[in-house]
Amino acid sequence: MRHKLHALSAVVLTSLVFGLAGCGNDAKPAASAAASAEQPASAVASAAAPAAPASQAAAVRNEMIKPIPVAEVKDPAMVELGKQLFFDPRLSRSGGMSCNSCHNLSMGGSDNLAASIGDRWQKGGINSPTVLNSSLNIAQFWDGRAKDLKEQAGGPIANPAEMAFTHDLAVAMLETIPGYKAEFSKVFKKDKIDIDQVTTALAAFEETLVTPNSRFDKWLLGEDAALTTDELKGYELFKSAGCVACHNGPNVGGASFQKMGVVEPYKTAHTAQGRMDVTKSDQDRFLFKVPTLRNVELTYPYFHDGAAMTLTDAVDTMGKLQLGRTFTPEENGQIVAFLKTLTGDQPKFELPQLPVSSDSTPRPDPFAK
Amino acid sequence: MRHKLHALSAVVLTSLVFGLAGCGNDAKPAASAAASAEQPASAVASAAAPAAPASQAAAVRNEMIKPIPVAEVKDPAMVELGKQLFFDPRLSRSGGMSCNSCHNLSMGGSDNLAASIGDRWQKGGINSPTVLNSSLNIAQFWDGRAKDLKEQAGGPIANPAEMAFTHDLAVAMLETIPGYKAEFSKVFKKDKIDIDQVTTALAAFEETLVTPNSRFDKWLLGEDAALTTDELKGYELFKSAGCVACHNGPNVGGASFQKMGVVEPYKTAHTAQGRMDVTKSDQDRFLFKVPTLRNVELTYPYFHDGAAMTLTDAVDTMGKLQLGRTFTPEENGQIVAFLKTLTGDQPKFELPQLPVSSDSTPRPDPFAK
């Protein structure tokens, strides 16, 4: 089996050139993308997601996808605080929305909606990406406008179409809650809570939301029986067709910005311009952060506009638009079968109990004029 | 201490007459209300909430408030299924609201909003009561229109202002999810899922949501040091002022319908007529199910219109309107201190993982015209 896969590698490297053409990133030369994909997990993962231990790394198959490293919890009290904040709707103007509303940890860290429901039922601007394994991404948001989870975490709280609060009001609210005061003080050793502490704690919790032990990772770590013949065929096709050129590394994506619609333009009524909205460079038009394929079975619908309702649809569209290839139903089914092996252990924890408000905690009115 | 409390009982029984006058229920004679309040916990608790074991019952102080019995899980698989359903937003039209949205188990089983946020941001018709210990209530909803949790559970799913789905669509959705199919089949041994199974499982989960081991219950069970002097004074006042006439039994309420505004009318712009909306009898105008005071610190704001933002407000208003009594700030503080001892162990469980949708599961559109 090993021998066969090594032989396959040659095919992959050949097809990679084609693959990269079909998944082109005008901003990065093909060679560097291929090289970074071949780097060990630690190179792509954030500092918070440690590389696999050496003994494990030695056993990893030589593939462009790397196993998800187990999360290392450095500060349990900070992670616990971040978890409470993640579930706390008092961080929203209405008092009715939390991070977990759109990044639901019961549903793959997503809301399974094409567009999320924001404050006053506003339609979300872009499909909510999963929070799972997001620490492994090169940047946050589809357009990468936040460099890390800490920077991301402040976004939705203050976005008028999302949680619609302000950082000042959120911090002032937290200051009135004795339970939070005690926790922040213990974790950050400061007299006052500030938004930096809030986003630091949220990021610390989110960094624990990795999903190791998928069947595919077991296979990567040498367990031949972890995949069925069809799933393995799907993976071989995923490589030979060129999908792996963009969807690689431990997060099977998340490592680069790529154009949506290479061989054919992507038809959508959605107005997002992707990376260009950040860089203002026309070269970056329709470049989006490659979404992770980890737990992809759980995170439907797909694409930045949420237009692909099923994995079958998504694989079909990606094949045509990015690779100029029409997969047969059998091929599509094999790739989908492979993709479903990327579902790992979901985060396990007790539903947090939130510190109780005091009499001076503002009482939000979702219906205020 | 025991002796002193027995002596107090006489005072309580005397004040009870006054108390009942101040908390009158035109539908029930005072004598029967007093008698039922003196019955053991098992008489008020639903069948699902077993009475305390005899050895424990023997040690219980002779008070009108009884300890919360520990939940007995008869069918763990059904409870687990009910838990998943409780957290599943696919039971709503939008795909964005679950039972937990308004009965948030991280926040005392409530949403801490005066009026809940419903489908398309509709304003909820009445303050969402806590789901905690709700199996101990004589009926469900503020007006008691559902006789039990099973009957209640179907309500919000199909209420156009709440989850805004239909029972047929909810069941059809569940039928497309292999994980649910397997669980329902295992629990109910039937080929088809129906709404009766859905509400049965939801009720089975909700019956486990009791909160034993509050400091007050420890005191009831003989632990003198469980309450401070101020808390005990608050309880004595709670009894002597007449609050206990309505707020009694294991749920410290939930056992009868009583008029809101006895000595003085309750001023509110809210249109709910309470029990009259169910019975159509003018005698029942403004009669509401007495809310539980269990975990009341966690379940603000208070009253059916959510108008009392703090416990201090609520105690003040209740004193004036129900009992014709203005508590001094010291008295109010003592009663509030006592009320905070009613917070028990919150339900502890792992955040459930929801069974994944299949390709044939409908994809909800919250923004559909």
XYZ file of C-alpha atoms in Angstrom:
738
model
C 0.000 0.000 0.000
C 2.773 2.400 0.923
C 4.642 1.546 -2.217
C 1.557 2.123 -4.329
C 1.005 5.515 -2.753
C 4.549 6.588 -3.307
C 4.089 5.643 -6.929
C 0.953 7.775 -6.955
C 2.904 10.745 -5.704
C 4.588 11.071 -9.058
C 1.203 11.254 -10.725
C 0.087 13.834 -8.207
C 3.103 16.023 -8.741
C 2.494 15.880 -12.465
C -1.186 16.662 -12.131
C -0.402 19.328 -9.609
C 0.710 21.660 -12.310
C -2.604 21.208 -14.012
C -4.292 21.337 -10.666
C -2.719 24.614 -9.755
C -3.664 26.041 -13.097
C -7.196 25.100 -12.221
C -6.952 26.559 -8.746
C -4.766 29.497 -9.519
C -3.755 32.164 -7.099
C -2.527 35.148 -9.001
C -0.874 36.358 -5.849
C 1.331 33.315 -5.289
C 3.464 31.372 -7.755
C 2.512 27.736 -8.165
C 5.859 26.514 -6.939
C 5.573 28.198 -3.568
C 2.061 26.895 -3.051
C 3.235 23.384 -3.784
C 6.216 23.795 -1.519
C 4.202 25.104 1.397
C 1.774 22.259 0.987
C 4.653 19.851 1.444
C 5.814 21.470 4.637
C 5.116 19.756 7.919
C 1.968 20.612 9.798
C 3.766 22.894 12.176
C 4.605 25.298 9.399
C 0.995 25.956 8.578
C -0.538 25.635 12.000
C -0.636 28.670 14.248
C 1.563 28.826 17.277
C -1.383 27.694 19.365
C -1.694 24.410 17.510
C 1.476 22.513 18.221
C 3.045 20.149 15.726
C 2.521 16.458 16.218
C 5.150 14.929 18.496
C 8.217 13.627 16.700
C 7.332 9.988 17.305
C 3.956 10.514 15.647
C 5.333 12.668 12.860
C 7.738 9.909 11.901
C 4.838 7.559 11.203
C 2.834 10.002 9.087
C 2.407 9.054 5.442
C 4.097 11.382 3.015
C 0.981 13.159 1.789
C 0.044 16.778 1.215
C -2.643 16.471 3.880
C -1.310 16.255 7.420
C -3.043 14.956 10.552
C -4.774 17.450 12.835
C -2.615 18.019 15.883
C -4.266 17.587 19.270
C -4.890 20.938 20.965
C -2.576 21.884 23.766
C -4.377 23.753 26.530
C -1.857 26.135 28.050
C -4.169 28.035 30.372
C -7.292 26.080 31.363
C -8.806 29.033 33.247
C -8.494 31.240 30.173
C -10.011 28.550 27.962
C -12.923 28.155 30.375
C -13.485 31.919 30.395
C -13.350 31.980 26.598
C -15.889 29.177 26.453
C -18.330 31.121 28.611
C -17.877 34.218 26.458
C -18.383 32.120 23.313
C -21.783 31.032 24.613
C -22.820 34.366 26.132
C -25.594 36.237 24.295
C -25.030 39.262 26.510
C -22.170 40.097 24.138
C -24.823 41.071 21.569
C -26.963 44.214 21.444
C -30.141 42.161 21.662
C -28.981 39.806 24.373
C -30.085 36.992 22.084
C -27.042 36.061 20.002
C -23.747 34.482 20.950
C -20.733 33.320 18.952
C -22.318 29.879 19.166
C -25.438 31.134 17.326
C -23.569 31.149 14.004
C -20.673 28.863 14.918
C -22.797 26.209 16.568
C -20.571 23.627 18.207
C -23.400 21.095 18.071
C -23.337 21.364 14.271
C -19.735 21.349 13.127
C -19.046 24.889 14.330
C -21.377 26.344 11.701
C -25.054 27.285 11.443
C -25.790 25.260 8.324
C -27.422 28.286 6.752
C -26.408 29.899 3.450
C -26.563 33.269 5.187
C -26.601 33.700 8.939
C -29.291 35.434 10.951
C -27.965 38.687 12.381
C -29.298 41.327 14.737
C -32.945 42.169 13.941
C -32.958 39.246 11.494
C -30.528 40.873 9.120
C -29.159 38.585 6.444
C -25.516 37.751 6.975
C -23.098 39.124 4.423
C -21.295 35.845 3.760
C -21.587 32.178 4.697
C -20.366 31.669 8.275
C -17.255 29.498 8.114
C -16.758 26.783 10.702
C -14.858 27.745 13.817
C -13.495 24.196 14.054
C -9.766 23.998 13.354
C -9.811 27.678 12.452
C -6.583 28.210 14.366
C -4.915 26.300 11.525
C -5.911 28.887 8.910
C -3.444 31.474 7.630
C -5.959 34.211 8.406
C -9.604 34.608 9.437
C -12.761 35.506 7.474
C -13.236 34.501 3.838
C -11.212 37.513 2.744
C -8.543 37.033 5.407
C -9.025 40.509 6.839
C -8.209 39.325 10.365
C -4.742 37.930 10.851
C -5.731 35.560 13.641
C -8.564 34.368 15.866
C -8.000 37.109 18.409
C -8.424 39.761 15.738
C -11.427 37.933 14.325
C -13.220 37.578 17.641
C -13.874 41.296 17.986
C -15.485 41.501 14.546
C -18.932 39.957 14.924
C -19.534 41.551 18.347
C -19.325 45.032 16.831
C -20.656 44.269 13.331
C -24.013 46.078 13.033
C -25.387 43.239 10.906
C -24.249 40.526 13.305
C -24.171 40.901 17.095
C -24.504 44.671 16.656
C -22.955 45.617 19.966
C -19.897 47.787 20.631
C -16.685 46.771 22.317
C -17.192 49.480 24.931
C -20.708 48.330 25.781
C -19.622 44.688 25.865
C -16.805 45.439 28.280
C -19.022 47.693 30.417
C -21.560 44.868 30.614
C -18.919 42.332 31.658
C -17.659 44.737 34.336
C -21.050 44.499 36.093
C -20.938 40.719 36.437
C -19.090 39.603 39.568
C -18.427 36.099 38.222
C -16.744 37.474 35.116
C -14.854 40.086 37.128
C -13.322 37.345 39.238
C -12.432 35.179 36.272
C -10.886 37.974 34.210
C -8.935 39.147 37.214
C -7.631 35.628 37.866
C -6.664 35.050 34.241
C -5.309 38.470 33.257
C -4.212 39.914 36.629
C -5.606 43.344 35.808
C -8.083 45.617 37.579
C -10.164 46.320 34.519
C -11.578 44.135 31.794
C -10.818 45.320 28.264
C -11.727 44.076 24.808
C -8.228 42.748 24.311
C -8.764 40.344 27.207
C -12.148 39.343 25.816
C -10.795 38.479 22.386
C -7.716 36.812 23.860
C -9.910 34.492 25.922
C -12.254 33.793 23.008
C -9.274 32.915 20.809
C -7.805 30.679 23.514
C -11.050 28.708 23.634
C -11.318 28.562 19.856
C -7.784 27.222 19.610
C -8.965 24.141 21.503
C -11.650 23.465 18.892
C -9.635 21.072 16.769
C -10.967 17.767 15.533
C -8.290 15.072 15.528
C -8.763 11.337 14.977
C -10.748 11.467 11.766
C -10.653 8.213 9.858
C -8.525 9.931 7.268
C -6.003 10.977 9.909
C -5.901 7.426 11.202
C -5.082 6.344 7.688
C -2.425 9.055 7.414
C -0.926 7.679 10.603
C -0.597 4.252 9.058
C -3.886 2.501 9.755
C -4.625 1.006 6.335
C -8.042 -0.329 7.327
C -9.284 3.120 8.330
C -10.450 3.817 4.761
C -12.608 1.737 2.450
C -11.572 1.091 -1.132
C -14.020 3.701 -2.381
C -12.809 6.318 0.068
C -9.223 5.664 -0.934
C -10.159 5.895 -4.599
C -11.815 9.187 -3.763
C -8.629 10.455 -2.172
C -6.548 9.337 -5.132
C -8.912 11.197 -7.428
C -8.832 14.218 -5.099
C -5.100 14.278 -5.654
C -4.893 13.375 -9.313
C -7.634 15.822 -10.305
C -5.789 18.610 -8.530
C -8.102 19.394 -5.604
C -5.230 18.815 -3.207
C -3.270 21.668 -4.730
C -5.436 24.070 -2.739
C -6.947 21.773 -0.133
C -3.863 20.573 1.669
C -2.018 20.802 4.971
C -3.540 19.837 8.304
C -6.705 21.804 7.631
C -7.162 20.471 4.091
C -7.461 24.109 3.081
C -7.182 27.383 4.930
C -3.582 27.865 3.852
C -3.947 30.183 0.860
C -6.244 32.526 -1.043
C -7.441 31.213 -4.395
C -9.668 32.419 -7.163
C -13.270 31.224 -7.138
C -13.957 30.371 -10.764
C -10.762 29.707 -12.693
C -11.671 27.707 -15.773
C -15.172 29.143 -15.825
C -16.388 32.178 -13.901
C -18.453 31.484 -10.796
C -21.983 32.748 -11.331
C -23.479 34.284 -8.228
C -25.636 37.233 -7.270
C -23.440 37.610 -4.187
C -21.453 40.838 -4.153
C -18.385 39.814 -2.137
C -15.146 40.519 -3.974
C -13.072 38.398 -1.611
C -9.479 39.298 -0.969
C -9.825 42.413 -3.111
C -12.069 43.932 -0.460
C -9.006 43.902 1.796
C -6.090 44.592 -0.538
C -8.022 46.889 -2.949
C -5.934 45.233 -5.646
C -7.834 44.160 -8.738
C -5.578 41.103 -8.919
C -7.297 39.825 -5.804
C -10.822 39.987 -7.169
C -12.732 36.780 -6.301
C -9.835 35.363 -4.367
C -11.148 33.744 -1.202
C -9.433 31.879 1.562
C -9.628 28.217 0.612
C -12.121 26.759 3.081
C -11.082 23.847 5.239
C -12.506 20.489 4.227
C -12.182 19.160 7.758
C -15.650 18.064 8.993
C -17.015 19.214 5.666
C -19.925 16.790 5.894
C -21.139 18.817 8.896
C -20.604 22.313 7.526
C -22.999 22.553 4.581
C -24.000 24.585 2.692
C -20.792 25.396 0.821
C -18.944 28.311 -0.820
C -18.820 31.909 0.370
C -22.395 32.430 -0.809
C -23.611 29.121 0.621
C -25.011 28.214 -2.790
C -23.934 24.555 -2.889
C -26.375 22.689 -0.699
C -24.702 19.285 -0.779
C -21.204 17.888 -1.056
C -22.185 16.353 -4.380
C -23.059 19.819 -5.704
C -19.909 21.344 -4.307
C -17.613 18.701 -5.776
C -19.341 18.973 -9.126
C -19.030 22.767 -9.226
C -15.445 22.769 -8.028
C -14.481 20.194 -10.645
C -15.966 22.224 -13.472
C -15.045 25.747 -12.386
C -11.645 25.189 -10.827
C -10.340 22.185 -12.712
C -12.287 22.111 -15.972
C -13.312 18.584 -15.191
C -16.696 16.942 -15.086
C -16.611 14.134 -12.555
C -18.748 11.111 -13.356
C -21.353 10.283 -10.707
C -19.086 7.427 -9.604
C -16.077 9.707 -9.283
C -18.097 12.350 -7.504
C -19.397 9.718 -5.096
C -15.867 8.526 -4.376
C -14.608 12.020 -3.665
C -17.586 12.667 -1.412
C -16.909 9.367 0.363
C -13.329 10.492 0.940
C -14.439 13.920 2.175
C -16.663 12.313 4.776
C -13.610 10.582 6.264
C -12.350 14.054 7.262
C -14.870 14.301 10.106
C -12.890 14.129 13.335
C -13.664 14.033 17.021
C -15.910 16.984 17.792
C -15.001 19.135 20.806
C -16.342 17.587 24.000
C -17.157 19.733 26.977
C -19.925 20.459 29.415
C -22.388 23.115 28.421
C -21.002 26.139 30.264
C -22.955 27.898 32.986
C -22.723 31.654 32.549
C -21.977 33.987 35.456
C -25.195 35.607 36.589
C -25.906 39.277 35.889
C -26.090 41.707 38.773
C -28.737 44.351 39.289
C -26.507 46.845 37.518
C -26.026 44.707 34.423
C -27.901 46.374 31.562
C -31.059 44.520 30.509
C -31.016 44.359 26.734
C -34.126 45.055 24.682
C -33.971 43.249 21.348
C -36.929 45.292 20.094
C -35.704 48.770 21.055
C -36.527 51.335 18.384
C -33.559 25.600 65.859
C -36.119 22.958 65.099
C -38.120 23.997 68.094
C -38.024 27.630 67.075
C -39.235 26.798 63.607
C -42.113 24.724 64.863
C -43.126 27.682 66.930
C -42.933 29.788 63.810
C -45.355 27.486 62.041
C -48.175 28.743 64.151
C -47.378 32.270 63.079
C -47.268 31.151 59.494
C -50.615 29.437 59.653
C -52.100 32.570 61.121
C -50.556 34.820 58.541
C -51.497 32.390 55.833
C -55.073 33.539 55.902
C -53.936 37.070 55.314
C -51.433 35.805 52.822
C -54.043 33.963 50.826
C -56.290 36.973 50.829
C -53.367 38.834 49.314
C -52.715 36.148 46.762
C -56.227 35.064 46.085
C -57.326 32.509 43.571
C -60.998 32.878 42.839
C -61.003 29.434 41.329
C -59.790 27.638 44.418
C -60.909 28.012 48.023
C -58.188 29.122 50.383
C -58.463 25.988 52.451
C -57.641 23.678 49.588
C -54.703 25.815 48.528
C -53.344 25.723 52.047
C -53.924 21.997 52.277
C -52.191 21.239 49.020
C -49.277 23.360 50.081
C -48.892 21.147 53.111
C -48.868 17.946 51.150
C -45.584 16.159 50.647
C -43.521 16.872 47.559
C -44.717 13.766 45.785
C -48.270 15.071 45.640
C -47.276 18.164 43.715
C -44.460 16.755 41.653
C -45.312 15.117 38.374
C -44.974 11.380 37.990
C -41.608 11.947 36.366
C -40.180 13.605 39.444
C -40.133 10.980 42.145
C -40.605 11.839 45.779
C -37.538 11.986 47.931
C -36.634 8.598 49.397
C -38.270 7.841 52.743
C -35.031 8.141 54.670
C -34.495 11.632 53.260
C -38.130 12.645 53.647
C -37.988 11.788 57.332
C -35.278 14.389 57.840
C -37.049 17.198 55.982
C -38.055 20.198 58.092
C -41.775 20.725 58.337
C -42.037 23.676 55.968
C -44.322 24.584 53.091
C -41.358 24.509 50.741
C -40.062 21.027 50.020
C -36.661 19.981 48.663
C -36.291 19.408 44.932
C -36.212 15.674 44.280
C -33.317 14.352 42.219
C -34.405 13.405 38.693
C -34.789 9.750 37.958
C -33.719 8.893 34.417
C -35.850 5.981 33.299
C -34.753 5.786 29.683
C -31.296 7.285 29.048
C -31.557 6.823 25.276
C -34.813 8.775 25.208
C -33.338 11.535 27.359
C -30.336 11.758 25.065
C -32.598 11.989 22.023
C -34.671 14.660 23.733
C -31.525 16.604 24.543
C -30.490 16.628 20.900
C -33.950 17.773 19.840
C -33.877 20.487 22.505
C -30.707 21.922 20.950
C -31.674 21.382 17.307
C -32.483 24.547 15.331
C -33.698 22.426 12.425
C -36.967 22.170 14.358
C -37.602 25.814 13.421
C -38.707 27.250 10.091
C -35.565 29.338 9.844
C -33.136 26.662 10.927
C -31.830 29.178 13.439
C -33.849 28.666 16.627
C -33.971 25.788 19.067
C -35.757 25.229 22.367
C -32.482 26.292 23.952
C -32.690 29.709 22.259
C -35.380 30.856 24.697
C -34.833 28.297 27.453
C -31.071 28.649 27.549
C -29.597 26.028 29.843
C -26.491 28.154 30.286
C -28.672 30.880 31.830
C -31.110 29.229 34.197
C -33.266 27.768 31.431
C -34.418 31.223 30.354
C -33.303 33.888 27.885
C -33.172 36.743 30.384
C -35.218 38.891 28.023
C -38.529 40.537 28.852
C -39.874 39.249 25.538
C -38.185 36.524 23.539
C -36.950 36.831 19.976
C -39.123 34.773 17.649
C -39.030 33.855 13.980
C -38.136 36.901 11.839
C -37.387 38.786 15.068
C -40.988 38.795 16.184
C -41.519 39.903 19.756
C -42.546 37.053 22.010
C -46.044 37.209 23.423
C -45.075 36.594 27.016
C -41.940 36.248 29.123
C -40.351 32.816 28.545
C -40.555 30.893 31.808
C -37.613 28.786 32.877
C -37.633 25.176 31.760
C -35.786 24.202 34.956
C -37.938 22.175 37.349
C -40.892 22.725 35.042
C -41.939 19.095 35.471
C -42.952 20.107 38.995
C -45.567 22.594 37.750
C -49.262 21.724 37.720
C -49.450 22.796 34.078
C -47.310 24.515 31.442
C -47.310 28.062 30.037
C -48.280 31.090 32.141
C -51.934 30.371 31.472
C -51.597 26.634 32.012
C -52.975 25.773 28.598
C -50.760 22.688 28.309
C -51.348 20.022 30.899
C -47.769 18.750 30.863
C -44.342 19.117 29.285
C -45.182 16.767 26.438
C -48.152 18.900 25.460
C -46.111 22.069 25.892
C -43.224 20.883 23.735
C -45.243 20.926 20.541
C -46.345 24.526 21.068
C -43.320 26.674 20.249
C -42.322 24.532 17.252
C -45.586 25.369 15.501
C -46.186 28.848 16.922
C -45.862 31.301 13.992
C -44.318 33.893 16.319
C -41.814 31.473 17.825
C -40.149 28.643 15.888
C -42.779 29.056 13.173
C -42.495 25.539 11.785
C -45.208 22.889 11.492
C -45.284 19.497 13.140
C -45.530 17.828 9.737
C -42.497 19.644 8.388
C -40.535 18.986 11.562
C -41.244 15.274 11.390
C -40.527 15.147 7.658
C -37.188 16.842 8.310
C -36.274 14.374 11.057
C -37.170 11.474 8.755
C -34.366 12.516 6.382
C -31.660 12.341 9.040
C -30.214 8.838 9.409
C -28.871 9.482 12.910
C -32.280 10.551 14.170
C -34.004 7.687 12.336
C -31.813 5.211 14.184
C -32.317 6.858 17.556
C -36.105 7.196 17.248
C -36.353 3.632 16.059
C -34.284 2.391 18.992
C -36.258 4.403 21.549
C -39.809 4.061 20.195
C -39.613 0.805 18.200
C -41.671 2.221 15.356
C -41.028 2.530 11.629
C -42.017 6.162 11.398
C -41.208 9.195 13.478
C -44.246 11.211 14.587
C -44.709 14.399 16.586
C -45.863 12.405 19.581
C -42.448 10.755 19.758
C -40.729 14.127 19.348
C -42.621 15.738 22.220
C -42.301 12.624 24.381
C -38.515 12.701 23.996
C -38.347 16.460 24.610
C -40.423 16.068 27.773
C -38.243 13.166 28.952
C -35.171 15.376 28.654
C -36.884 18.321 30.313
C -37.914 16.130 33.232
C -34.221 15.674 34.011
C -33.727 19.443 34.275
C -34.223 19.715 38.011
C -31.907 21.650 40.282
C -31.465 19.920 43.645
C -28.942 20.804 46.344
C -29.671 24.499 46.670
C -28.503 25.952 49.951
C -32.116 26.313 50.969
C -32.749 22.631 50.324
C -29.705 21.747 52.383
C -31.201 23.791 55.179
C -34.559 22.066 54.687
C -32.736 18.779 55.024
C -31.365 19.789 58.398
C -28.125 21.620 57.652
C -28.479 24.683 59.894
C -25.309 26.348 58.671
C -26.511 26.327 55.070
C -28.241 29.704 55.538
C -26.915 32.942 56.976
C -28.856 34.859 59.580
C -30.044 37.355 56.969
C -31.185 34.627 54.614
C -33.099 32.934 57.380
C -34.682 36.233 58.373
C -35.655 36.642 54.740
C -37.315 33.242 54.747
C -39.152 34.011 57.961
C -40.410 37.230 56.405
C -41.297 35.372 53.210
C -43.549 33.216 55.346
C -44.938 35.788 57.749
C -45.726 38.286 54.996
C -47.658 35.614 53.107
C -45.472 35.041 50.027
C -45.311 31.354 50.884
C -49.056 31.005 50.474
C -48.559 30.945 46.721
C -44.864 30.167 46.442
C -44.695 26.801 48.115
C -44.075 23.129 47.414
C -40.900 21.749 45.858
C -40.962 24.337 43.066
C -41.655 27.294 45.393
C -44.523 28.073 43.036
C -45.952 26.405 39.963
C -48.690 24.720 41.974
C -51.638 27.059 41.439
C -53.053 29.931 39.406
C -53.278 33.237 41.238
C -54.388 36.720 40.435
C -51.712 39.219 39.418
C -52.647 42.359 41.332
C -54.851 41.614 44.321
C -54.604 44.560 46.683
C -53.786 46.922 43.841
C -54.262 46.232 40.149
C -51.127 45.412 38.184
C -50.446 48.156 35.656
C -49.121 46.877 32.377
C -49.527 47.536 28.690
C -49.317 43.780 28.189
C -52.519 42.254 26.827
C -52.350 38.733 28.265
C -55.456 37.835 30.266
C -53.835 34.793 31.830
C -55.972 31.825 32.743
C -59.047 33.503 31.240
C -57.552 33.036 27.789
C -57.929 29.298 28.398
C -61.106 28.984 30.447
C -62.942 31.968 28.855
C -64.268 32.587 32.345
C -64.176 36.173 33.532
C -63.339 34.880 37.005
C -59.975 33.838 35.651
C -58.958 37.243 34.322
C -55.335 38.036 35.276
C -54.866 34.703 36.954
C -51.448 33.353 36.039
C -49.623 30.244 37.028
C -47.499 31.209 40.026
C -43.946 31.176 38.701
C -41.362 28.997 40.389
C -38.857 30.835 42.547
C -36.276 28.098 42.118
C -33.118 29.609 40.569
C -34.918 32.927 40.500
C -31.652 34.839 40.666
C -30.853 33.398 37.232
C -34.216 33.890 35.565
C -34.681 37.683 35.457
C -36.553 39.657 34.303
C -39.723 38.795 36.225
C -43.502 38.617 35.788
C -45.417 37.524 32.706
C -44.548 40.796 30.987
C -40.926 40.728 32.118
C -41.349 44.204 33.590
C -39.450 43.677 36.851
C -35.782 43.817 35.973
C -34.357 42.880 39.364
C -35.344 40.743 42.325
C -35.522 43.898 44.410
C -38.125 45.319 42.020
C -40.059 42.074 41.911
C -40.204 41.684 45.693
C -41.246 45.305 46.088
C -44.052 45.019 43.543
C -45.273 41.680 44.852
C -45.366 43.028 48.391
C -47.455 46.017 47.408
C -49.774 44.465 44.834
C -50.323 41.032 46.317
C -49.939 41.619 50.027
C -50.578 45.318 50.519
C -47.235 45.600 52.213
C -44.310 47.903 51.613
C -41.130 46.117 52.576
C -38.377 48.279 54.013
C -35.105 48.170 52.099
C -33.741 45.923 54.857
C -36.683 43.539 54.601
C -36.515 43.524 50.840
C -32.812 42.762 51.011
C -33.421 39.885 53.397
C -36.092 38.355 51.172
C -33.825 38.727 48.143
C -31.000 37.107 50.111
C -33.306 34.185 50.895
C -34.443 33.924 47.262
C -30.835 33.609 46.115
C -30.477 30.507 48.282
C -32.962 28.778 45.976
C -30.370 28.410 43.212
C -29.596 24.719 42.908
C -27.214 22.553 40.935
C -27.669 23.419 37.281
C -28.042 20.523 34.848
C -24.656 19.170 33.847
C -24.153 17.455 30.526
C -21.968 17.540 27.488
C -23.016 19.863 24.712
C -24.846 17.461 22.398
C -23.636 16.733 18.892
C -26.547 16.753 16.469
C -27.016 14.027 13.864
C -25.893 15.336 10.486
C -28.394 16.195 7.771
C -28.472 14.112 4.618
C -28.637 15.435 1.070
C -32.415 15.111 1.212
C -32.805 17.134 4.409
C -34.464 20.441 3.497
C -32.130 23.434 3.677
C -33.999 26.157 5.534
C -33.925 29.748 4.308
C -34.503 32.155 7.208
C -35.022 34.998 4.741
C -37.531 33.339 2.409
C -40.267 35.727 1.306
